[in-house]
XYZ file of C-alpha atoms in Angstrom:
710
model
C 5.461 -5.194 18.733
C 4.504 -2.663 16.096
C 5.793 -0.689 13.211
C 5.311 2.397 11.149
C 2.441 3.068 8.808
C 1.865 5.604 6.066
C 4.599 6.055 3.535
C 6.321 3.028 5.037
C 5.048 0.430 7.442
C 8.180 -1.569 7.954
C 9.128 -3.742 10.780
C 8.972 -3.733 14.501
C 10.561 -6.005 17.019
C 9.036 -9.322 17.997
C 7.285 -9.958 21.329
C 6.625 -12.926 21.601
C -6.565 -36.120 -16.890
C -4.647 -35.327 -19.709
C -3.620 -38.434 -21.706
C -1.282 -38.006 -24.649
C -3.138 -36.136 -27.344
C -2.478 -38.218 -30.413
C -2.770 -36.732 -33.878
C -1.884 -38.457 -37.170
C 1.449 -37.531 -38.749
C 2.262 -37.405 -42.418
C 3.740 -40.923 -42.128
C 0.511 -42.279 -40.750
C 1.907 -42.795 -37.249
C 0.443 -41.057 -34.282
C 2.397 -38.155 -32.811
C 2.010 -36.202 -29.600
C 0.616 -32.699 -29.583
C 3.731 -30.650 -28.754
C 2.012 -28.224 -26.371
C 0.157 -30.661 -24.128
C 1.159 -33.492 -21.892
C -2.027 -35.111 -20.623
C -5.762 -35.038 -21.026
C -8.050 -35.036 -18.056
C -11.419 -36.387 -19.101
C -14.380 -34.694 -17.416
C -14.824 -37.300 -14.673
C -13.873 -37.508 -11.017
C -11.120 -40.034 -11.771
C -9.349 -37.494 -13.894
C -7.825 -35.810 -10.860
C -5.433 -38.684 -10.154
C -2.422 -36.796 -11.385
C 1.226 -36.086 -10.898
C 2.273 -32.976 -9.047
C 5.571 -31.175 -9.261
C 7.932 -30.614 -6.381
C 9.876 -27.446 -6.893
C 12.960 -26.524 -4.950
C 13.618 -23.107 -6.361
C 16.240 -21.005 -4.680
C 16.549 -17.294 -4.990
C 18.743 -16.587 -7.950
C 21.994 -14.713 -7.535
C 21.627 -11.008 -8.090
C 25.321 -10.128 -8.009
C 28.492 -12.075 -7.481
C 29.255 -12.615 -3.786
C 32.262 -10.598 -2.651
C 33.590 -10.657 0.902
C 35.991 -7.787 0.351
C 35.078 -4.174 1.033
C 32.340 -2.922 -1.249
C 33.379 0.555 -2.321
C 30.428 1.213 -4.690
C 32.533 3.224 -7.128
C 31.742 3.975 -10.756
C 33.000 0.600 -11.909
C 30.804 -1.251 -9.407
C 27.727 0.794 -10.292
C 28.195 0.099 -13.999
C 28.614 -3.597 -13.168
C 25.311 -3.646 -11.288
C 23.450 -1.856 -14.063
C 24.916 -4.215 -16.666
C 23.951 -7.247 -14.599
C 20.453 -5.883 -14.090
C 19.969 -5.437 -17.835
C 21.303 -8.898 -18.661
C 19.160 -10.561 -15.981
C 15.981 -8.920 -17.231
C 16.791 -9.902 -20.803
C 17.455 -13.502 -19.761
C 14.178 -13.780 -17.833
C 12.249 -12.015 -20.574
C 13.516 -14.343 -23.295
C 12.113 -17.375 -21.473
C 8.582 -16.033 -21.850
C 6.279 -16.887 -24.725
C 4.576 -14.246 -26.833
C 1.292 -13.634 -28.628
C 2.735 -15.347 -31.707
C 3.085 -18.533 -29.643
C -0.568 -18.283 -28.664
C -1.694 -18.376 -32.289
C 0.833 -21.014 -33.333
C -0.179 -23.404 -30.559
C -3.883 -22.622 -30.902
C -3.626 -23.459 -34.613
C -2.130 -26.856 -33.807
C -4.590 -27.471 -31.012
C -7.778 -26.993 -33.024
C -6.632 -28.964 -36.107
C -8.229 -32.161 -34.871
C -10.515 -30.581 -32.340
C -13.553 -32.407 -31.064
C -15.061 -34.117 -28.077
C -16.207 -32.569 -24.799
C -14.469 -29.818 -22.793
C -11.357 -31.135 -21.034
C -8.307 -30.160 -18.990
C -4.716 -30.036 -20.167
C -1.422 -29.112 -18.546
C 1.053 -27.105 -20.660
C 4.534 -28.581 -20.998
C 6.154 -25.353 -19.769
C 4.450 -25.820 -16.401
C 6.709 -28.787 -15.659
C 6.025 -32.289 -14.448
C 4.444 -32.924 -11.066
C 4.519 -35.626 -8.438
C 2.149 -36.346 -5.578
C 4.535 -35.190 -2.859
C 4.386 -31.570 -3.945
C 2.718 -28.942 -1.779
C 1.853 -26.881 -4.851
C -1.835 -25.941 -4.927
C -3.942 -26.724 -7.985
C -4.636 -23.819 -10.354
C -7.487 -24.176 -12.856
C -7.523 -21.706 -15.735
C -10.981 -20.916 -17.101
C -10.686 -19.278 -20.546
C -12.505 -16.342 -22.043
C -14.569 -16.231 -25.185
C -11.922 -18.012 -27.297
C -12.215 -21.201 -25.226
C -8.821 -22.512 -26.356
C -7.331 -22.446 -22.866
C -4.047 -20.806 -23.852
C -4.811 -17.416 -22.335
C -2.047 -17.881 -19.738
C 0.595 -18.913 -22.269
C 2.888 -16.029 -21.297
C 2.487 -16.976 -17.637
C 2.882 -20.764 -17.861
C 6.542 -21.073 -16.949
C 6.408 -18.995 -13.760
C 3.017 -20.362 -12.696
C 4.327 -23.902 -13.088
C 7.025 -23.227 -10.492
C 4.499 -22.713 -7.691
C 1.227 -24.262 -8.955
C -0.039 -27.456 -10.551
C -1.617 -25.810 -13.604
C -4.630 -27.184 -15.474
C -6.239 -25.272 -18.327
C -9.762 -25.811 -19.593
C -10.102 -26.382 -23.338
C -13.523 -25.983 -24.947
C -13.441 -27.396 -28.512
C -14.628 -25.105 -31.294
C -17.641 -27.270 -32.153
C -18.603 -27.958 -28.551
C -21.967 -26.671 -27.379
C -21.855 -27.575 -23.694
C -24.193 -25.337 -21.736
C -23.076 -22.998 -18.974
C -24.394 -25.342 -16.295
C -22.600 -28.226 -18.010
C -19.305 -26.358 -17.726
C -20.053 -25.609 -14.079
C -20.558 -29.297 -13.316
C -17.264 -30.199 -15.001
C -15.357 -27.669 -12.896
C -17.196 -28.708 -9.731
C -16.335 -32.376 -10.224
C -12.685 -31.429 -10.536
C -12.458 -29.231 -7.456
C -14.451 -31.691 -5.331
C -12.170 -34.528 -6.339
C -9.145 -32.373 -5.528
C -10.686 -31.443 -2.190
C -11.146 -35.130 -1.331
C -7.553 -35.875 -2.299
C -6.017 -32.866 -0.529
C -8.496 -31.067 1.700
C -5.884 -28.818 3.330
C -4.850 -27.036 0.150
C -6.800 -24.320 -1.686
C -7.840 -24.550 -5.321
C -7.136 -21.480 -7.436
C -9.631 -20.532 -10.150
C -8.101 -18.077 -12.617
C -10.730 -16.833 -15.028
C -10.797 -14.137 -17.659
C -14.005 -12.643 -19.040
C -16.348 -15.646 -19.454
C -14.070 -17.736 -17.246
C -14.391 -15.168 -14.449
C -18.169 -15.656 -14.481
C -17.650 -19.422 -14.301
C -15.334 -18.986 -11.318
C -17.836 -16.781 -9.484
C -20.647 -19.237 -10.175
C -18.609 -22.192 -8.904
C -17.682 -20.261 -5.747
C -21.328 -19.324 -5.151
C -22.415 -22.970 -5.453
C -19.587 -24.207 -3.208
C -19.239 -21.689 -0.360
C -17.601 -24.266 1.936
C -14.796 -25.056 -0.517
C -11.403 -23.383 0.023
C -11.199 -21.456 -3.249
C -9.077 -18.504 -4.333
C -10.492 -16.568 -7.297
C -8.262 -14.533 -9.636
C -10.582 -12.746 -12.052
C -9.357 -10.734 -15.033
C -11.870 -8.295 -16.571
C -14.967 -10.283 -15.484
C -17.794 -10.462 -18.014
C -20.339 -9.830 -15.265
C -20.678 -6.432 -16.967
C -21.674 -8.074 -20.267
C -24.895 -6.073 -20.387
C -22.713 -2.989 -20.951
C -20.395 -4.663 -23.464
C -19.914 -3.745 -27.116
C -20.414 -7.432 -27.892
C -24.095 -6.934 -27.090
C -24.458 -5.156 -30.420
C -23.530 -8.329 -32.324
C -26.179 -10.557 -30.766
C -29.249 -9.057 -32.488
C -27.691 -9.595 -35.938
C -29.229 -12.690 -37.619
C -26.759 -15.442 -38.470
C -27.471 -15.176 -42.209
C -26.624 -11.461 -42.159
C -23.574 -11.807 -39.951
C -21.224 -13.271 -42.566
C -20.336 -9.854 -43.886
C -19.651 -8.593 -40.406
C -17.370 -11.452 -39.324
C -14.158 -10.129 -40.852
C -14.702 -6.746 -39.225
C -15.570 -8.331 -35.861
C -12.579 -10.681 -35.867
C -10.253 -7.891 -36.998
C -11.437 -5.853 -34.047
C -10.826 -8.740 -31.634
C -7.363 -9.278 -33.134
C -6.515 -5.611 -32.646
C -7.501 -5.920 -28.990
C -5.219 -8.926 -28.582
C -2.208 -7.205 -30.179
C -2.594 -4.148 -27.947
C -2.481 -0.410 -28.521
C -0.010 0.271 -31.396
C 0.826 3.783 -30.145
C 1.403 2.576 -26.580
C 3.597 -0.287 -27.794
C 5.718 2.096 -29.857
C 6.084 4.560 -26.977
C 7.060 1.752 -24.594
C 9.742 0.597 -27.014
C 11.158 4.113 -27.313
C 11.221 4.490 -23.529
C 13.152 1.218 -23.309
C 15.859 2.754 -25.464
C 15.102 1.669 -29.015
C 15.598 4.087 -31.882
C 12.448 5.593 -33.338
C 13.128 4.420 -36.911
C 13.817 0.817 -35.897
C 10.807 0.877 -33.558
C 8.420 1.925 -36.319
C 9.907 -0.661 -38.669
C 9.706 -3.466 -36.122
C 6.157 -2.608 -35.096
C 5.079 -2.453 -38.721
C 6.494 -5.927 -39.217
C 4.694 -7.115 -36.079
C 1.353 -5.799 -37.329
C 1.830 -7.478 -40.720
C 2.707 -10.741 -38.971
C -0.303 -10.487 -36.675
C -2.665 -9.925 -39.575
C -1.669 -13.359 -40.843
C -3.310 -14.822 -37.747
C -6.739 -13.552 -38.712
C -7.554 -16.917 -40.379
C -6.519 -18.712 -37.158
C -8.861 -16.513 -35.145
C -11.577 -17.217 -37.709
C -11.078 -20.948 -37.108
C -11.184 -20.446 -33.332
C -14.352 -18.352 -33.530
C -16.344 -19.214 -36.649
C -19.715 -17.553 -37.010
C -21.760 -20.260 -35.288
C -19.274 -20.595 -32.421
C -19.074 -16.836 -31.881
C -22.845 -16.542 -31.630
C -22.928 -19.502 -29.243
C -20.202 -17.954 -27.068
C -22.103 -14.674 -26.924
C -25.191 -16.497 -25.685
C -22.970 -18.309 -23.205
C -21.580 -14.957 -22.015
C -25.077 -13.607 -21.522
C -26.127 -16.641 -19.469
C -22.894 -16.662 -17.461
C -23.151 -12.984 -16.604
C -26.768 -13.258 -15.463
C -26.077 -16.414 -13.437
C -23.029 -14.977 -11.649
C -24.651 -11.615 -10.898
C -27.690 -13.283 -9.362
C -25.514 -15.198 -6.884
C -22.798 -12.723 -5.859
C -24.093 -12.624 -2.279
C -23.283 -16.344 -1.950
C -19.600 -15.934 -2.898
C -17.381 -16.236 0.190
C -14.116 -17.128 -1.534
C -10.964 -15.027 -1.311
C -11.047 -12.969 -4.524
C -8.585 -10.829 -6.456
C -9.969 -8.810 -9.364
C -7.609 -7.608 -12.089
C -9.152 -4.805 -14.118
C -7.764 -3.061 -17.197
C -7.987 0.662 -17.749
C -8.137 0.377 -21.545
C -10.531 -2.549 -21.936
C -12.514 -1.705 -25.067
C -14.905 -4.641 -24.716
C -16.036 -4.265 -21.105
C -16.153 -1.424 -18.527
C -13.701 -3.416 -16.422
C -12.525 -0.725 -13.984
C -16.065 0.236 -13.085
C -17.037 -3.428 -12.775
C -14.035 -4.196 -10.594
C -15.108 -1.526 -8.117
C -18.673 -2.865 -8.099
C -17.628 -6.451 -7.485
C -15.179 -5.430 -4.772
C -17.984 -3.699 -2.899
C -20.266 -6.712 -3.333
C -17.824 -9.440 -2.302
C -16.796 -9.730 1.351
C -13.205 -10.937 0.871
C -12.005 -9.091 -2.188
C -9.207 -6.862 -3.456
C -8.608 -5.226 -6.837
C -5.480 -4.476 -8.831
C -5.622 -1.995 -11.688
C -3.640 -2.108 -14.925
C -4.152 1.362 -16.333
C -2.656 0.651 -19.769
C -3.981 -2.893 -20.042
C -6.510 -4.067 -22.616
C -9.144 -6.799 -22.501
C -6.740 -9.735 -23.007
C -4.679 -8.809 -19.977
C -2.663 -12.010 -19.544
C -1.310 -11.803 -23.094
C 0.157 -8.333 -22.621
C 3.780 -7.400 -22.130
C 4.674 -6.410 -18.582
C 1.842 -8.341 -16.896
C 3.187 -11.001 -14.546
C 0.456 -12.959 -12.791
C 2.807 -14.564 -10.254
C 4.166 -11.164 -9.198
C 0.604 -9.855 -8.886
C -0.475 -12.796 -6.718
C 2.602 -12.460 -4.505
C 2.176 -8.701 -4.198
C -1.436 -9.060 -3.104
C -0.413 -11.678 -0.531
C -2.661 -14.297 -2.144
C -0.249 -17.204 -2.426
C -0.722 -19.928 0.152
C -0.348 -23.693 0.263
C -2.704 -24.313 3.182
C -5.958 -23.053 4.609
C -4.221 -20.002 6.015
C -1.165 -18.285 4.637
C 2.184 -19.022 6.269
C 4.195 -15.862 5.618
C 7.480 -17.703 6.125
C 7.093 -21.114 4.468
C 4.741 -19.876 1.714
C 7.046 -17.032 0.748
C 8.396 -17.121 -2.824
C 11.703 -15.192 -3.056
C 11.708 -12.291 -5.538
C 13.211 -12.732 -8.978
C 15.872 -10.449 -10.389
C 13.265 -8.519 -12.354
C 11.084 -8.055 -9.262
C 13.999 -6.791 -7.173
C 15.094 -4.394 -9.902
C 11.571 -2.992 -10.238
C 11.301 -2.427 -6.502
C 14.717 -0.777 -6.452
C 13.831 1.472 -9.392
C 10.590 2.443 -7.655
C 12.581 3.970 -4.792
C 15.780 4.791 -6.623
C 14.713 8.417 -6.889
C 15.156 8.618 -3.131
C 18.620 7.021 -3.254
C 19.733 9.347 -6.050
C 18.127 12.448 -4.584
C 19.689 11.942 -1.175
C 22.926 10.232 -2.375
C 22.542 7.784 0.491
C 25.702 6.845 2.394
C 25.761 3.325 3.849
C 28.487 2.357 6.309
C 29.084 -0.947 8.054
C 31.540 -2.353 10.584
C 33.890 -5.270 9.945
C 34.502 -7.899 12.673
C 37.773 -6.155 13.584
C 35.902 -2.908 14.253
C 36.938 -1.108 11.057
C 34.210 1.107 9.555
C 33.900 0.774 5.767
C 31.639 2.259 3.159
C 29.133 -0.257 1.824
C 27.521 -3.320 3.351
C 30.479 -5.704 3.479
C 30.372 -5.673 7.292
C 26.949 -7.332 7.348
C 27.247 -11.082 8.133
C 26.249 -13.089 5.081
C 25.075 -16.144 7.041
C 21.961 -15.888 9.183
C 20.222 -15.655 11.453
C 20.926 -11.932 11.668
C 18.791 -9.295 13.385
C 19.130 -5.761 12.034
C 17.865 -3.567 14.877
C 17.614 0.175 14.378
C 15.743 3.459 14.625
C 12.838 4.672 12.541
C 12.970 8.092 10.915
C 9.822 10.004 9.974
C 7.291 7.667 8.282
C 9.893 4.917 8.183
C 11.164 6.213 4.852
C 14.673 4.946 5.500
C 13.605 1.318 4.944
C 12.253 1.823 1.417
C 15.578 1.934 -0.465
C 17.473 -0.089 2.140
C 15.871 -3.510 1.597
C 16.436 -3.787 -2.197
C 19.939 -2.334 -1.784
C 20.841 -5.267 0.472
C 19.762 -7.691 -2.253
C 21.540 -5.912 -5.084
C 24.821 -5.259 -3.279
C 25.124 -8.323 -1.032
C 22.536 -10.830 -2.288
C 20.950 -10.672 1.176
C 17.173 -10.675 1.398
C 16.091 -8.792 4.510
C 12.718 -9.914 5.892
C 10.978 -6.974 7.534
C 8.410 -7.479 10.287
C 5.599 -5.062 9.470
C 2.418 -3.682 10.967
C -0.683 -5.848 10.268
C -2.262 -3.065 8.197
C 0.254 -3.960 5.454
C -1.624 -7.266 5.109
C -5.164 -6.655 6.380
C -7.294 -3.660 5.551
C -10.614 -2.312 6.732
C -13.386 -3.004 4.225
C -14.999 0.397 4.667
C -11.824 2.299 3.824
C -10.223 5.089 5.792
C -6.786 3.427 5.672
C -4.248 3.227 2.825
C -5.230 0.729 0.130
C -3.372 -2.575 0.385
C -1.962 -2.091 -3.123
C 0.271 0.555 -1.517
C 2.208 -2.207 0.181
C 2.505 -4.772 -2.637
C 6.248 -4.200 -2.956
C 6.707 -4.852 0.779
C 5.048 -8.247 0.472
C 7.028 -9.105 -2.668
C 10.236 -8.387 -0.765
C 9.242 -10.661 2.104
C 7.653 -8.525 4.819
C 5.655 -10.503 7.389
C 2.958 -9.382 9.868
C 4.274 -8.652 13.331
C 3.762 -11.639 15.626
C 5.828 -13.769 17.959
C 5.361 -16.875 15.818
C 6.447 -15.139 12.600
C 9.529 -13.732 14.333
C 10.375 -17.172 15.715
C 9.981 -18.817 12.287
C 12.194 -16.241 10.581
C 14.996 -16.540 13.118
C 14.794 -20.337 13.155
C 15.051 -20.370 9.345
C 18.315 -18.356 9.557
C 16.864 -15.280 7.884
C 18.085 -11.688 8.008
C 15.331 -9.945 9.967
C 14.682 -6.193 10.132
C 13.381 -4.960 13.507
C 12.277 -1.532 14.697
C 11.433 -1.763 18.422
C 10.112 1.830 18.337
C 7.420 0.914 15.805
C 4.618 3.369 15.049
C 5.439 5.667 17.956
C 8.947 6.211 16.627
C 7.997 6.606 12.958
C 5.154 9.031 13.741
C 7.005 11.032 16.342
C 6.207 14.554 17.453
C 8.041 17.806 16.829
C 11.561 17.867 18.184
C 11.697 14.083 18.650
C 13.910 13.329 15.641
C 16.265 10.439 16.409
C 14.755 9.793 19.829
C 14.210 6.088 20.561
C 10.855 4.893 21.894
C 11.593 1.322 22.845
C 9.700 -0.890 25.310
C 11.219 -1.091 28.758
C 11.754 -4.843 28.635
C 13.449 -7.129 26.112
C 11.267 -8.507 23.340
C 13.724 -10.236 21.009
C 16.958 -11.085 22.848
C 16.082 -14.565 24.129
C 14.754 -15.738 20.755
C 17.933 -14.452 19.120
C 20.060 -16.326 21.662
C 18.069 -19.544 21.193
C 19.297 -19.729 17.604
C 22.661 -18.018 17.989
C 21.650 -14.977 15.944
C 23.978 -12.060 15.363
C 22.450 -8.704 16.326
C 23.521 -5.775 14.152
C 22.549 -2.409 15.685
C 22.191 0.419 13.187
C 21.288 4.074 13.055
C 19.926 6.320 10.298
C 19.926 10.115 10.142
C 18.923 12.700 7.572
C 15.250 13.272 8.309
C 15.843 16.830 9.499
C 17.448 17.637 6.137
C 14.453 16.242 4.223
C 11.310 17.475 5.967
C 9.937 19.498 8.862
C 6.847 18.496 10.842
C 4.226 21.249 11.006
C 1.275 19.343 12.521
C 2.094 16.436 14.813
C -0.172 14.195 16.879
C -0.648 16.759 19.622
C -1.592 19.479 17.125
C -4.043 17.254 15.271
C -5.804 16.131 18.436
C -6.732 19.781 19.076
C -8.654 19.931 15.774
C -12.052 18.157 16.071
C -12.147 16.814 12.507
C -8.608 15.446 12.628
C -9.115 14.050 16.135
C -12.188 12.077 15.072
C -10.352 10.815 12.007
C -7.408 9.599 14.106
C -9.756 7.840 16.527
C -11.662 6.224 13.651
C -8.500 4.942 11.946
C -7.014 3.680 15.209
C -10.123 1.575 15.881
C -9.839 -0.119 12.456
C -6.330 -1.496 12.861
C -5.166 -4.445 14.909
C -4.182 -3.389 18.421
C -0.585 -4.198 19.314
C 1.322 -4.076 22.606
C -1.902 -3.972 24.566
C -0.046 -5.338 27.593
C 2.640 -2.635 27.441
C 2.534 0.732 29.108
C 4.283 3.997 28.424
C 4.930 5.705 25.098
C 5.094 2.563 22.961
C 1.566 1.595 23.971
C 0.211 4.694 22.262
C -0.274 3.367 18.747
C -2.574 6.051 17.382
C -2.934 5.813 13.610
C -2.116 9.268 12.326
C 0.263 10.778 9.796
C 2.169 13.933 10.741
C 1.780 16.859 8.378
C 5.160 18.000 7.125
C 6.749 20.274 4.549
C 9.680 19.067 2.432
C 13.057 20.758 2.519
C 15.766 21.122 -0.080
C 17.025 17.513 0.053
C 19.993 16.841 2.258
C 21.574 13.429 2.574
C 20.683 10.109 4.218
C 23.307 8.312 6.293
C 23.137 4.676 7.435
C 25.603 3.183 9.884
C 25.523 -0.540 10.759
C 27.521 -1.198 13.907
C 29.650 -4.157 14.911
C 27.619 -7.391 15.110
C 26.843 -8.617 18.625
C 27.187 -12.393 19.007
C 24.613 -14.423 20.947
C 25.921 -17.849 19.925
C 26.762 -19.919 22.979
C 24.799 -17.637 25.307
C 21.470 -19.477 25.161
C 21.533 -20.644 28.770
C 22.941 -17.352 30.042
C 20.300 -15.236 28.310
C 17.431 -17.316 29.628
C 17.910 -15.250 32.749
C 15.701 -12.161 32.487
C 18.326 -9.917 34.027
C 21.025 -11.021 31.584
C 18.628 -10.670 28.638
C 17.665 -7.191 29.801
C 21.312 -6.137 29.985
C 21.929 -7.259 26.399
C 18.732 -5.523 25.285
C 19.906 -2.248 26.824
C 23.316 -2.757 25.214
C 21.687 -3.039 21.773
C 19.659 0.100 22.426
C 22.783 1.939 23.550
C 24.633 0.848 20.399
C 21.796 2.147 18.183
C 21.980 5.502 19.980
C 25.757 5.553 19.461
C 25.302 4.869 15.727
C 22.875 7.780 15.462
C 25.200 10.071 17.443
C 28.182 9.064 15.272
C 26.325 9.964 12.075
C 25.000 13.261 13.447
C 28.519 14.301 14.360
C 30.333 13.068 11.261
C 27.866 14.494 8.733
C 28.801 17.986 9.888
C 32.147 17.485 8.136
C 30.631 16.072 4.954
C 31.306 18.610 2.143
C 28.579 16.967 0.049
C 25.743 17.083 2.550
C 24.160 19.870 0.482
C 22.487 18.873 -2.789
C 24.156 21.725 -4.684
C 27.647 20.409 -3.938
C 26.544 16.934 -5.028
C 25.200 18.240 -8.317
C 28.463 20.070 -8.975
C 30.408 16.875 -8.287
C 28.235 14.879 -10.661
C 28.563 17.532 -13.355
C 32.348 17.224 -13.107
C 32.644 13.444 -12.689
C 29.536 12.031 -14.340
C 26.090 11.028 -13.104
C 27.194 7.482 -12.248
C 30.150 8.548 -10.123
C 30.050 7.864 -6.424
C 29.782 11.040 -4.368
C 32.370 11.180 -1.561
C 31.467 11.747 2.060
C 33.247 12.476 5.354
C 36.456 10.679 6.270
C 35.912 7.380 8.035
């Protein structure tokens, strides 16, 4: 059971303790701090807490409509309007940098005491029956603990979030902070040993997280490190340390102004982003000017967060933390994700991310090219999306790709769709489906809305057909298709040679799972819509002249599981590859060239072997990418055939012969779908891109381009 790799590696078939913080009010009565809900004192008993149970369902992307979906101009405008409104609605629920300063100002008014944990109100209330793992946020140099303020709401849906607050006047040593964090994670481990503890640290906090992981190699920890200060020796902050305290007063305003500018981001980049989003230049300049004036008013707040003595102490703390963490990197065994900014003006974060990734055995990196030092406070950075994309969210010791999956939000689906929309627009993809009465209609209205449903079809070159198909299902029908993908989408060789895992982040966000019998069984039993490509890698990386040829195993690999749960099997075909590209060097050609042959053999050894007990063509899972030249773009055609019912046939299909007959029927139907499209596209007057451009010039860019008669 395998799948394609390269440009697309989509699916194959399945073989198978904060107390109320009381501050005096003007009336003399105590009042609760509005941004906190409980205080966890730095003792082991502090971890007796309430945990939230969340029962989030995937939000509706479009209104459900059982009638034929004719994707005309009106429908397209409706989708675009809905997309815009959904993004605005989700964006408005987020907090901003202004909220950071407002809440930090309130928080430090009556600051004092030792470092302690708090849970932000936006993260929701928790109860002990929740399976949400604990997430501990370890702050950077500010120490306030509000560095995730823009992330709180989404993090609170899937984590129990605790944030570390280090009071302004506190002088707890680095080892003292380590012991506080260790007591917390050990207590959590005793209470719930089967769940991981997430340590999210930025800058100084990243060093703390690494140090804790090094001292506790047997603990199940997941580290999320943003711009780690392990590169402090190369930091601009080093230049402040030699300045005597009595001479530093004159430098404080300049230093704090510089830090504030880093927190507010790059003014030019912010203005350009606003223009790209559609704002007028004049209003953009005016609004940004107002923002900068407003932000300058927070300079006194920053001065209260980092007065001279505290800043010098934090710099010494950074120096100690960096040295401590660097000396113990070889002891870190925890699963680690490093987030590094390309425009960090305090630390060489990209360079440091590469160094740490080489040094740590279980590590990945994600780059934010336009991001600054205070990454989590920046617009467009979503920590939950990043964690999901990297495949780092799990509730147990190992990830369960079915039960641990968090459905994509509207914004995530729209971003994935936009990423591949160029392909939809360039090829003016035609999607056809079949109603229960056998009528062929344009659109996806023939796809059963209730699962389990198996979409079984053919791979084109590199599996490119799946890229726009999956988000289109969500946008048009509110159906999330779970693709079964090759293991290399989830596990990569440490020494390189294969595509970086970041290439496949969007696949994981949209619900792809590694190919395995158990994952296939779980998806079908959970009534999911599952995408299967029995031809796998062999079909996606075919040779010259093998376009649209099926390379399926000889025996059934999915029929009996489908019948066990009464799944509907929807055979489908896709054509258009031969109008997009032409293979010039296939597997046979490359194996004749010594360098390419050795490269193919090396890459094949690095990936997980699949179908080792299968003979014939499908057993040849050599990891290579055909060399091809693009053509003037033609058109992609999808045809989803009439669903095949298996409900009520469980006993019948337990017989191998009966199951094999149904398997061959599905294969035959896929071949018929391909043949239908190859024949009908010959009569499509808009198969050529020139005719499509002329049509759009006459009817508008958003108009639906006609196709052959159905």
